[in-house]
Backbone as a printed PyTorch tensor [residue, N CA C, xyz], in Angstrom:
tensor([[[ 53.8590,  92.0980,  96.6740],
         [ 55.0860,  92.3160,  97.3220],
         [ 56.4160,  91.2160,  97.0850]],

        [[ 56.1300,  89.9590,  97.5770],
         [ 56.8250,  89.0080,  97.6100],
         [ 57.4010,  88.7520,  96.3540]],

        [[ 56.6190,  88.7220,  95.1180],
         [ 57.3360,  88.7330,  93.8470],
         [ 58.2580,  89.5840,  93.4670]],

        [[ 58.0190,  90.8570,  93.7280],
         [ 59.0080,  92.1320,  93.4610],
         [ 60.2180,  91.6360,  94.2730]],

        [[ 60.3550,  91.6310,  95.4590],
         [ 61.4530,  91.1530,  96.1960],
         [ 62.1450,  89.9670,  95.5900]],

        [[ 61.4910,  89.0670,  95.2000],
         [ 61.9240,  87.6920,  94.5220],
         [ 62.7730,  88.2120,  93.2560]],

        [[ 62.0160,  89.0490,  92.2210],
         [ 62.7400,  89.4300,  91.2740],
         [ 63.9670,  90.2240,  91.4630]],

        [[ 63.8120,  91.2310,  92.2270],
         [ 65.2410,  91.7030,  92.8720],
         [ 65.9920,  91.4160,  93.0210]],

        [[ 65.7520,  90.2790,  94.1430],
         [ 66.9430,  89.4640,  94.9860],
         [ 67.6080,  88.7090,  93.4490]],

        [[ 66.8870,  88.1460,  92.4830],
         [ 67.2620,  87.4680,  91.4280],
         [ 68.1380,  88.0050,  90.5550]],

        [[ 67.8650,  89.5820,  90.3470],
         [ 68.5360,  90.5310,  89.4490],
         [ 69.9280,  90.8310,  90.0780]],

        [[ 69.7500,  90.8860,  91.3600],
         [ 70.9870,  91.1520,  92.2730],
         [ 71.8870,  89.8470,  92.0890]],

        [[ 71.3200,  88.8350,  92.4080],
         [ 72.3080,  87.8000,  92.2550],
         [ 72.7540,  87.8060,  90.6870]],

        [[ 72.5520,  87.9220,  89.7360],
         [ 72.3680,  87.5880,  88.5180],
         [ 73.9090,  88.9220,  88.2260]],

        [[ 73.7510,  90.1390,  89.0530],
         [ 74.5770,  90.9680,  88.8300],
         [ 75.9730,  90.6810,  89.3960]],

        [[ 75.5340,  90.1470,  90.6020],
         [ 76.9940,  89.7160,  91.4330],
         [ 77.7500,  88.4280,  90.8080]],

        [[ 76.9230,  87.6780,  89.8350],
         [ 77.4330,  86.6550,  89.5440],
         [ 78.0790,  87.1360,  88.5520]],

        [[ 77.4790,  88.0540,  87.6720],
         [ 78.3450,  88.6710,  86.1600],
         [ 79.7870,  89.3810,  86.6330]],

        [[ 79.5400,  90.0060,  87.9640],
         [ 80.8150,  90.7190,  88.3530],
         [ 81.7810,  89.7790,  88.3490]],

        [[ 81.4940,  88.7400,  89.2850],
         [ 82.5760,  87.7220,  89.7140],
         [ 83.1180,  87.2600,  88.6210]],

        [[ 82.4000,  86.7300,  87.4860],
         [ 82.7250,  86.2480,  86.2550],
         [ 83.7300,  87.1890,  85.4640]],

        [[ 83.2830,  88.5010,  85.6490],
         [ 84.0500,  89.3270,  84.6170],
         [ 85.5520,  89.6000,  85.3740]],

        [[ 85.4680,  89.7190,  86.6290],
         [ 86.5100,  90.1340,  87.6410],
         [ 87.6560,  88.7860,  87.4690]],

        [[ 87.2140,  87.5400,  87.7110],
         [ 87.8230,  86.3750,  87.2320],
         [ 88.4310,  86.4910,  86.0800]],

        [[ 87.9350,  86.8660,  84.9890],
         [ 88.1320,  86.6000,  83.5600],
         [ 89.4650,  87.5550,  83.3940]],

        [[ 89.3870,  88.9920,  84.1380],
         [ 90.3730,  90.0160,  84.0320],
         [ 91.7050,  89.4440,  84.8680]],

        [[ 91.4730,  88.7560,  85.9890],
         [ 92.4550,  88.3370,  86.7560],
         [ 93.2890,  87.2910,  85.9370]],

        [[ 92.4320,  86.5360,  85.1780],
         [ 93.3070,  85.6410,  84.3350],
         [ 94.1150,  86.1100,  83.5010]],

        [[ 93.6280,  87.0000,  82.5930],
         [ 94.2540,  88.0940,  81.9030],
         [ 95.5910,  88.6030,  82.3710]],

        [[ 95.4390,  89.1280,  83.3260],
         [ 96.4290,  89.8560,  84.0940],
         [ 97.5260,  88.7800,  84.4330]],

        [[ 97.5440,  87.6010,  85.0880],
         [ 98.1710,  86.6890,  85.5550],
         [ 98.9810,  86.0560,  83.9970]],

        [[ 98.1250,  85.9300,  82.9410],
         [ 98.6240,  85.4840,  81.6630],
         [100.0790,  86.3830,  81.2010]],

        [[ 99.6680,  87.6430,  81.3840],
         [100.7500,  88.6480,  81.0960],
         [101.8300,  88.4940,  81.9750]],

        [[101.8570,  88.3020,  83.3320],
         [102.8240,  87.8580,  84.2920],
         [103.5870,  86.8600,  83.9550]],

        [[102.8230,  85.9610,  83.4960],
         [103.6050,  84.3660,  83.1230],
         [104.3000,  84.7340,  81.6130]],

        [[103.6470,  85.3130,  80.7930],
         [104.4100,  85.5400,  79.3960],
         [105.7120,  86.3070,  79.8340]],

        [[105.5740,  87.3360,  80.5910],
         [107.0800,  87.9970,  81.3080],
         [107.9890,  87.2240,  81.6270]],

        [[107.5480,  86.5530,  82.5680],
         [108.5300,  85.5610,  83.4850],
         [109.0850,  84.4530,  82.4730]],

        [[108.2240,  84.2180,  81.7750],
         [108.9470,  83.2390,  80.3900],
         [110.2420,  83.7310,  79.7140]],

        [[109.8160,  85.2710,  79.5070],
         [110.8220,  85.5600,  78.7080],
         [112.1390,  86.1560,  79.6110]],

        [[111.6210,  86.4820,  80.6120],
         [112.5730,  86.9190,  81.6670],
         [113.6800,  85.2100,  81.8460]],

        [[112.9990,  84.2800,  82.0860],
         [113.8410,  82.9860,  82.0420],
         [114.9330,  82.8920,  80.8730]],

        [[114.3550,  83.1710,  79.8570],
         [115.4550,  83.0460,  78.5230],
         [116.0230,  84.1510,  78.6870]],

        [[116.0260,  85.2750,  78.8230],
         [116.8730,  86.5240,  78.8600],
         [117.7970,  86.3660,  79.9920]],

        [[117.5410,  85.5970,  80.7260],
         [118.7580,  85.3820,  82.2340],
         [119.4490,  84.2570,  81.4450]],

        [[118.8470,  83.3950,  80.7370],
         [119.9300,  81.9210,  80.4100],
         [120.7820,  82.5370,  79.1030]],

        [[120.2810,  83.4040,  78.4680],
         [121.1120,  84.0840,  77.1880],
         [122.1360,  84.8410,  78.0130]],

        [[121.7350,  85.6900,  79.0150],
         [122.7380,  86.5910,  79.9340],
         [123.9460,  85.6890,  80.2700]],

        [[123.5530,  84.6540,  80.9080],
         [124.5760,  83.5440,  81.2600],
         [125.4820,  82.9960,  80.1640]],

        [[124.8340,  82.7080,  79.0120],
         [125.7430,  81.9460,  78.1910],
         [126.5750,  82.8700,  77.1620]],

        [[126.3450,  84.4050,  76.9880],
         [126.9490,  85.3340,  76.2140],
         [128.4420,  85.3610,  76.7910]],

        [[128.7400,  85.5160,  78.2640],
         [130.0980,  85.5090,  78.3700],
         [131.1040,  84.4080,  78.1440]],

        [[130.5430,  83.1300,  78.1120],
         [130.8730,  81.7860,  77.9980],
         [131.5450,  81.9450,  76.2710]],

        [[130.4180,  82.5040,  75.5270],
         [130.9560,  82.5430,  74.0900],
         [131.9840,  83.4540,  73.6540]],

        [[131.8150,  84.8430,  74.5440],
         [132.6540,  85.8110,  74.2790],
         [134.2370,  85.3570,  74.5240]],

        [[133.9960,  84.4980,  75.7760],
         [135.2830,  84.2020,  76.3700],
         [136.0360,  83.3020,  75.5410]],

        [[135.3490,  82.3390,  74.9260],
         [135.7260,  81.2560,  73.9730],
         [136.5300,  81.9240,  72.8840]],

        [[135.6500,  82.9580,  72.0720],
         [136.2200,  83.6520,  71.0810],
         [137.1800,  84.7020,  71.2410]],

        [[137.4170,  85.0730,  72.5340],
         [138.6230,  85.8230,  72.7540],
         [139.8110,  85.1380,  72.6120]],

        [[139.9990,  83.9580,  72.6360],
         [141.0490,  83.1430,  72.3690],
         [141.7700,  83.2660,  71.0590]],

        [[140.7560,  83.2960,  70.1530],
         [141.0950,  83.6400,  68.5910],
         [140.9860,  84.7100,  68.0220]],

        [[140.1560,  85.6330,  68.6100],
         [139.7260,  86.8520,  67.8670],
         [140.7640,  88.0290,  69.0670]],

        [[141.8900,  88.1390,  68.7720],
         [142.7310,  89.0640,  69.3530],
         [142.2700,  90.3450,  69.1610]],

        [[142.2480,  90.5970,  67.8230],
         [142.2340,  92.0680,  67.0110],
         [140.5220,  92.5410,  67.0170]],

        [[139.6890,  91.7450,  67.7110],
         [138.2040,  92.2090,  67.4910],
         [137.5570,  92.7100,  68.7750]],

        [[138.5530,  93.3760,  69.3970],
         [138.0940,  93.5060,  70.7390],
         [136.7190,  94.4970,  70.9020]],

        [[136.4480,  95.4830,  69.7920],
         [135.5600,  96.3450,  69.8420],
         [134.2250,  95.3910,  69.5250]],

        [[134.1010,  94.4340,  68.6130],
         [132.9110,  93.6760,  68.5010],
         [132.7160,  92.9670,  69.8290]],

        [[133.5880,  92.4130,  70.2790],
         [133.3290,  91.8980,  71.6530],
         [132.5760,  92.7060,  72.7400]],

        [[133.2530,  93.8530,  72.6250],
         [132.7100,  94.8890,  73.7850],
         [131.3780,  95.1940,  73.3310]],

        [[131.0340,  95.2190,  72.1800],
         [129.8790,  95.8430,  71.9290],
         [128.7650,  94.6980,  72.0570]],

        [[128.9930,  93.6860,  71.9640],
         [128.0680,  92.3590,  72.3540],
         [127.6120,  92.6740,  74.0390]],

        [[128.9040,  93.0120,  74.9220],
         [129.0790,  92.8380,  76.1000],
         [128.1400,  94.2270,  76.9170]],

        [[128.5510,  95.3220,  76.1030],
         [127.2610,  96.3560,  76.4190],
         [125.9550,  96.0460,  76.3840]],

        [[125.6380,  95.3920,  75.1240],
         [124.3070,  95.2170,  74.7740],
         [123.8380,  94.6850,  75.4710]],

        [[124.4700,  93.0700,  76.3270],
         [123.9820,  92.4670,  76.9720],
         [123.7670,  93.0000,  78.3810]],

        [[124.7600,  94.0420,  78.8260],
         [124.3360,  94.7000,  80.0800],
         [123.0320,  95.6290,  80.0200]],

        [[123.1200,  96.1990,  78.6480],
         [121.8160,  97.0370,  78.4300],
         [120.4650,  95.9580,  78.6880]],

        [[120.3920,  95.1230,  77.9540],
         [119.3310,  94.3170,  78.0350],
         [118.7870,  93.8920,  79.8040]],

        [[120.0680,  93.4520,  80.3860],
         [119.8800,  92.8320,  81.7490],
         [119.3830,  94.2680,  82.5310]],

        [[119.9210,  95.4360,  82.2010],
         [119.3220,  96.3290,  83.1810],
         [117.8970,  96.7200,  82.7660]],

        [[117.4710,  96.7000,  81.4800],
         [116.1280,  96.8790,  80.9870],
         [115.3520,  96.0200,  81.5830]],

        [[115.6170,  94.6100,  81.6330],
         [114.8870,  93.3430,  82.3610],
         [114.5920,  93.6520,  83.4980]],

        [[115.5710,  94.0530,  84.4130],
         [115.6770,  94.2610,  85.9850],
         [114.5390,  95.3490,  86.1380]],

        [[114.3730,  96.4770,  85.2120],
         [113.4990,  97.6420,  85.5650],
         [112.2920,  97.3220,  85.0700]],

        [[112.0960,  95.9960,  84.3490],
         [110.9650,  96.1020,  83.4510],
         [110.2510,  97.0240,  82.4020]],

        [[111.5370,  97.4820,  82.0420],
         [110.9150,  98.6170,  81.2080],
         [111.0910,  98.2330,  79.6190]],

        [[109.8070,  98.0680,  79.0450],
         [109.4460,  97.5870,  78.0410],
         [110.1450,  98.3070,  76.5830]],

        [[110.0640,  99.5780,  76.8370],
         [110.8150, 100.2160,  75.6700],
         [112.4460, 100.4630,  75.6140]],

        [[112.8430, 100.2250,  76.7220],
         [114.2790, 100.0820,  76.7190],
         [114.6670,  98.7330,  76.5630]],

        [[113.9240,  97.9520,  76.5460],
         [114.1980,  96.4230,  76.6060],
         [114.3440,  96.1980,  74.8710]],

        [[113.4540,  96.7760,  74.2490],
         [113.2890,  96.4580,  72.7990],
         [114.4910,  97.1980,  72.2900]],

        [[114.8710,  98.2130,  72.5760],
         [115.8580,  99.0970,  72.2480],
         [117.2020,  98.0150,  72.3930]],

        [[117.3500,  97.6740,  73.6550],
         [118.6090,  97.1490,  73.8810],
         [118.6200,  95.3940,  73.4690]],

        [[117.7260,  94.9220,  73.0540],
         [117.5490,  93.8630,  72.4140],
         [118.0920,  93.8000,  70.7890]],

        [[117.5320,  94.9900,  70.2120],
         [117.8830,  95.2430,  69.0680],
         [119.3610,  95.4350,  69.1880]],

        [[119.9700,  96.0200,  69.8830],
         [121.2550,  96.2780,  69.7460],
         [122.3420,  95.0650,  70.1860]],

        [[121.5260,  94.2840,  70.8790],
         [122.2550,  92.9310,  71.1220],
         [122.1980,  92.2420,  69.8640]],

        [[121.0250,  92.1040,  69.0210],
         [120.8970,  91.3820,  67.8870],
         [121.9170,  91.7630,  66.9170]],

        [[121.9480,  93.1050,  66.6450],
         [123.0280,  93.5720,  65.9060],
         [124.4540,  93.3480,  66.3130]],

        [[124.6460,  93.1980,  67.4540],
         [126.1490,  93.0080,  68.0660],
         [126.1730,  91.2810,  67.7700]],

        [[125.4350,  90.7920,  67.9190],
         [125.7420,  89.0390,  67.5730],
         [125.8810,  89.0080,  66.1780]],

        [[125.0860,  89.7310,  65.1570],
         [125.1130,  89.4070,  63.7660],
         [126.4620,  89.6800,  63.4120]],

        [[127.1120,  90.8850,  63.9970],
         [128.6390,  91.3740,  63.6900],
         [129.5050,  90.3140,  64.1400]],

        [[129.2000,  89.9070,  65.3070],
         [130.0610,  89.1760,  66.0310],
         [130.1330,  87.7950,  65.3180]],

        [[129.1650,  87.1170,  64.7970],
         [129.2260,  86.0630,  63.7850],
         [129.6790,  86.3030,  62.5370]],

        [[129.4130,  87.3840,  62.1030],
         [130.2300,  87.7940,  60.7950],
         [131.7050,  88.0080,  61.0380]],

        [[132.1630,  88.3730,  61.9700],
         [133.5380,  88.5450,  62.1050],
         [134.1850,  87.2330,  62.6510]],

        [[133.4480,  86.5040,  63.2720],
         [133.9580,  84.9590,  63.3960],
         [134.0440,  84.0300,  62.2830]],

        [[133.4260,  84.3720,  61.3340],
         [133.6880,  83.7580,  60.0280],
         [134.9140,  83.8000,  59.3000]],

        [[135.8320,  84.8810,  59.9530],
         [137.3760,  85.1080,  59.4630],
         [138.2160,  84.0730,  60.0100]],

        [[137.8070,  83.4760,  60.9190],
         [138.4420,  82.7580,  62.2110],
         [138.2700,  81.1320,  62.1600]],

        [[138.8430,  80.5110,  61.0050],
         [138.4580,  79.2020,  60.6840],
         [138.5170,  78.0930,  61.9690]],

        [[139.9090,  78.5110,  62.7320],
         [139.9770,  77.8660,  63.7870],
         [138.8640,  77.9330,  65.0890]],

        [[138.2860,  79.3360,  65.0560],
         [137.2600,  79.5400,  66.1210],
         [135.9520,  78.9660,  65.8010]],

        [[135.5460,  78.8540,  64.1990],
         [134.4140,  78.3600,  63.6000],
         [134.5840,  76.7610,  64.0120]],

        [[135.4740,  76.3040,  64.0390],
         [135.8870,  74.5780,  64.1880],
         [135.8140,  74.5150,  65.4230]],

        [[136.1400,  75.2480,  66.7360],
         [135.9050,  75.1210,  67.8330],
         [134.4050,  74.2170,  68.2800]],

        [[134.7710,  73.0990,  68.8830],
         [133.4080,  72.7400,  69.2570],
         [132.4620,  73.3460,  70.3890]],

        [[133.4690,  73.8610,  71.4600],
         [132.8620,  74.8600,  72.5200],
         [131.8640,  76.0250,  71.6500]],

        [[132.6500,  76.4630,  70.9580],
         [131.9490,  77.7680,  70.0630],
         [130.8630,  77.3600,  69.3380]],

        [[130.8730,  76.6530,  68.8810],
         [129.6730,  75.9100,  67.7620],
         [128.5150,  75.5620,  68.7160]],

        [[128.8010,  74.9920,  69.8650],
         [127.8440,  74.5860,  70.9110],
         [127.1560,  75.8650,  71.5470]],

        [[128.1120,  76.9420,  71.9060],
         [127.5000,  78.0860,  72.5300],
         [126.7480,  79.1100,  71.3550]],

        [[127.3270,  78.8880,  70.0890],
         [126.5760,  79.4220,  69.0550],
         [125.0810,  79.0730,  68.8900]],

        [[125.1270,  77.8010,  68.9430],
         [123.9180,  76.9010,  68.6190],
         [122.9000,  77.0920,  69.8740]],

        [[123.5620,  77.3600,  70.9180],
         [122.6620,  77.5520,  72.2990],
         [122.1030,  78.8690,  72.1310]],

        [[122.8230,  79.7990,  71.8950],
         [122.4030,  81.1090,  72.0020],
         [121.2760,  81.4990,  70.7070]],

        [[121.5140,  80.9540,  69.5340],
         [120.9340,  81.0050,  68.4560],
         [119.2180,  80.3740,  68.7080]],

        [[119.4410,  79.3090,  69.5330],
         [118.0860,  78.5600,  70.0000],
         [117.5360,  79.3260,  70.7800]],

        [[118.2650,  79.9360,  71.9430],
         [117.5320,  81.1210,  72.8830],
         [117.0440,  82.0830,  72.1200]],

        [[117.6430,  82.7320,  71.1390],
         [116.9350,  83.8280,  70.3170],
         [115.8460,  83.4630,  70.0550]],

        [[115.5350,  82.2560,  69.4110],
         [114.5380,  81.9090,  68.7720],
         [113.3110,  81.5780,  69.7530]],

        [[113.7530,  81.3950,  70.6930],
         [112.6890,  80.8630,  71.9860],
         [112.1940,  82.1050,  72.3910]],

        [[113.1150,  83.4500,  72.6380],
         [112.5350,  84.3870,  73.0200],
         [111.6660,  85.0180,  72.0030]],

        [[112.1880,  84.9610,  70.6430],
         [111.1150,  85.6350,  69.6030],
         [109.5220,  85.3930,  70.1190]],

        [[109.6750,  83.6560,  70.2430],
         [108.1740,  83.0770,  70.4620],
         [107.6710,  83.6140,  71.3680]],

        [[108.6070,  83.6390,  72.5070],
         [107.6610,  84.0960,  73.8650],
         [107.3720,  85.7620,  73.8150]],

        [[108.0600,  86.5340,  72.9720],
         [107.7270,  87.7120,  72.9250],
         [106.3800,  88.0450,  72.0880]],

        [[106.3180,  87.2100,  71.2740],
         [104.8960,  87.1870,  70.3350],
         [103.8500,  86.5620,  71.4780]],

        [[104.2210,  85.8390,  72.3290],
         [103.0040,  85.4250,  73.3030],
         [102.9220,  86.3180,  74.1780]],

        [[103.7870,  86.9810,  74.6000],
         [103.6470,  88.1160,  75.5470],
         [102.6910,  89.3050,  74.8510]],

        [[103.2180,  89.7460,  73.6350],
         [102.5050,  90.4990,  73.2260],
         [100.8480,  90.2830,  72.7960]],

        [[100.7960,  89.3930,  72.6300],
         [ 99.3490,  88.5980,  72.4390],
         [ 98.6770,  88.6040,  73.7990]],

        [[ 98.9630,  88.4770,  75.0450],
         [ 98.6310,  88.3530,  76.1030],
         [ 98.3960,  89.7320,  76.7860]],

        [[ 99.4310,  90.8520,  76.2630],
         [ 99.0360,  92.0390,  76.7840],
         [ 98.0240,  92.7320,  75.7480]],

        [[ 97.8700,  92.3410,  74.5660],
         [ 96.8260,  92.7270,  73.8360],
         [ 95.3650,  92.4890,  74.3120]],

        [[ 95.3780,  91.1020,  74.5780],
         [ 94.0130,  90.6400,  75.3910],
         [ 93.5510,  91.2310,  76.4200]],

        [[ 94.7050,  91.4890,  77.2500],
         [ 94.1980,  92.2050,  78.4370],
         [ 93.9620,  93.5570,  78.3780]],

        [[ 94.9090,  94.3800,  77.6050],
         [ 94.4040,  95.7930,  77.2810],
         [ 92.8650,  95.7470,  76.5170]],

        [[ 92.7350,  94.9740,  75.8280],
         [ 91.4420,  95.1600,  74.8090],
         [ 89.8780,  94.9960,  75.9580]],

        [[ 90.3240,  94.0330,  76.6740],
         [ 89.2750,  93.3770,  77.7940],
         [ 89.0080,  94.6990,  78.6100]],

        [[ 90.1790,  95.1070,  79.1430],
         [ 89.9450,  96.3560,  80.3030],
         [ 89.1050,  97.5640,  79.5950]],

        [[ 89.1270,  97.7780,  78.0880],
         [ 88.7450,  98.8010,  77.6240],
         [ 87.0370,  98.5380,  77.0750]],

        [[ 87.0570,  97.5610,  76.9190],
         [ 85.5620,  96.6780,  76.4570],
         [ 84.5460,  97.0620,  77.4940]],

        [[ 83.5320,  97.4200,  76.6940],
         [ 82.0280,  97.3390,  77.8760],
         [ 81.2690,  96.1260,  78.0020]],

        [[ 81.2070,  95.5710,  78.9350],
         [ 80.9580,  95.6460,  80.2690],
         [ 82.3000,  95.5780,  81.2590]],

        [[ 83.2670,  95.2700,  80.7850],
         [ 84.4800,  94.6650,  81.3220],
         [ 85.3960,  95.8670,  82.2100]],

        [[ 85.1460,  97.0700,  81.3850],
         [ 85.4500,  98.4050,  81.7670],
         [ 85.2270,  98.6220,  83.1970]],

        [[ 83.6440,  98.1050,  83.4890],
         [ 83.4080,  98.7160,  84.7530],
         [ 84.1230,  98.1350,  86.0070]],

        [[ 84.3150,  96.7810,  85.7920],
         [ 84.8180,  95.9780,  86.6930],
         [ 86.6400,  96.4370,  86.8670]],

        [[ 87.1950,  96.7510,  85.5020],
         [ 88.4790,  97.0210,  85.3190],
         [ 88.6580,  98.2250,  86.1180]],

        [[ 87.8090,  99.3710,  86.1250],
         [ 87.9340, 100.3240,  86.5520],
         [ 87.6190, 100.3970,  87.8970]],

        [[ 86.8600,  99.7210,  88.5660],
         [ 86.4420,  99.5430,  90.0710],
         [ 87.5600,  98.7850,  90.7160]],

        [[ 88.1980,  97.8070,  90.4030],
         [ 89.5540,  97.2260,  90.8330],
         [ 90.7000,  97.4460,  90.3270]],

        [[ 91.0150,  98.5310,  89.5770],
         [ 92.0650,  99.2570,  88.9770],
         [ 93.2030,  98.4660,  88.3070]],

        [[ 92.4710,  97.5970,  87.3130],
         [ 93.0790,  96.6830,  86.4840],
         [ 93.9990,  97.6380,  85.6220]],

        [[ 95.0800,  97.7150,  85.0240],
         [ 95.9350,  98.6650,  84.4430],
         [ 96.0590,  97.8760,  83.1950]],

        [[ 96.5680,  98.7030,  82.0040],
         [ 97.1320,  98.2970,  80.8720],
         [ 98.4380,  97.8940,  80.9460]],

        [[ 98.8620,  96.9230,  80.1310],
         [100.5030,  96.7890,  79.9940],
         [101.0930,  97.3190,  78.9530]],

        [[102.1950,  97.2990,  78.6220],
         [103.0960,  97.8310,  77.5340],
         [103.4050,  96.6630,  76.6600]],

        [[103.0050,  96.9860,  75.4390],
         [103.5440,  95.8890,  74.5650],
         [105.0600,  95.9890,  74.4070]],

        [[105.9320,  94.8390,  73.8780],
         [107.2980,  94.7030,  73.6750],
         [107.4280,  95.0520,  72.4450]],

        [[107.8650,  96.4860,  71.8630],
         [108.0690,  96.7850,  70.5930],
         [109.6270,  97.0000,  70.2100]],

        [[109.7400,  97.0540,  68.7530],
         [111.1100,  97.2370,  68.3350],
         [111.4510,  98.3480,  67.4930]],

        [[112.5920,  98.6460,  67.1760],
         [112.6250,  99.9070,  66.5050],
         [112.3430,  99.5240,  64.8840]],

        [[112.4380, 100.5110,  63.9900],
         [111.9540,  99.9960,  62.5560],
         [112.9560,  99.6210,  62.1790]],

        [[114.3880,  99.7760,  62.3750],
         [115.3140,  98.8920,  61.4280],
         [115.6130,  97.5710,  61.8730]],

        [[114.8490,  97.1920,  63.2880],
         [114.5810,  95.7370,  63.7260],
         [113.6000,  94.8060,  63.1100]],

        [[112.9000,  95.4390,  62.3290],
         [111.8590,  94.5210,  61.8140],
         [111.5260,  94.7960,  60.2560]],

        [[112.7550,  95.5100,  59.6900],
         [112.8090,  95.3810,  58.2980],
         [113.3230,  94.2750,  57.6530]],

        [[113.3870,  93.9790,  56.1690],
         [113.9560,  92.7610,  55.8510],
         [115.7290,  93.1310,  55.8430]],

        [[116.2810,  91.9710,  56.0140],
         [117.6680,  92.1120,  56.1230],
         [118.4510,  92.2870,  54.6600]],

        [[119.1550,  93.0430,  54.5850],
         [119.8530,  93.3290,  53.6890],
         [120.9730,  92.0330,  53.2530]],

        [[120.6900,  91.0570,  52.6200],
         [121.6680,  89.8270,  52.2540],
         [123.0530,  90.1930,  51.9430]],

        [[123.1410,  91.1230,  50.9560],
         [124.1430,  91.3260,  50.1270],
         [125.1590,  92.1420,  51.0530]],

        [[124.7510,  92.9770,  52.1040],
         [125.5320,  93.6050,  52.9140],
         [126.1350,  92.8720,  54.0090]],

        [[125.2800,  91.7450,  54.3280],
         [125.6150,  90.9560,  55.2280],
         [126.6720,  89.9650,  54.7560]],

        [[126.6100,  89.2150,  53.5680],
         [127.5690,  88.5080,  52.8110],
         [129.1250,  89.2080,  52.5630]],

        [[128.9320,  90.6590,  52.4230],
         [130.2740,  91.5910,  51.9510],
         [131.0620,  91.9250,  53.2660]],

        [[130.3510,  91.3320,  54.5520],
         [131.2330,  92.0490,  55.5970],
         [132.4750,  91.1140,  55.7920]]])
């Protein structure tokens, strides 16, 4: 009888340790997703703060390009709104609109040699381009973190702990089809 109780206690201890290890692993994945989103959030806020400076600098030179400037600012507001709500679908769409608006903005700016030569404009343009690249990198890390989390909470035996403690899947940050296709360079150079 003593051996049976010892074996049962040992098995119980193994199950408890296994459950603790699984739970802690899922907690780490959940927090990795939160950290990845936080990294994107910081960069989005930095870009959000830089765009009005860029537009204001350009306004001094681009008096007849109000529509292009407004398009960038509307897209900026849409990104900020989606970011505040944590709406990945809306954020993906808004990011696409902002990127398209910035491409149009930079294409129009090419027609203003004084603007292109302005050091403030050059600095802001480089800063925003750098932020765009960092956001793209962080999006990739975010989606990888989300994928790891979502796979783990569906795999057996992790699914048992995930369901017991209500771990939830996260949404990937996705983009529209026109955002991921190759750019038509001929069209861009003819603008």
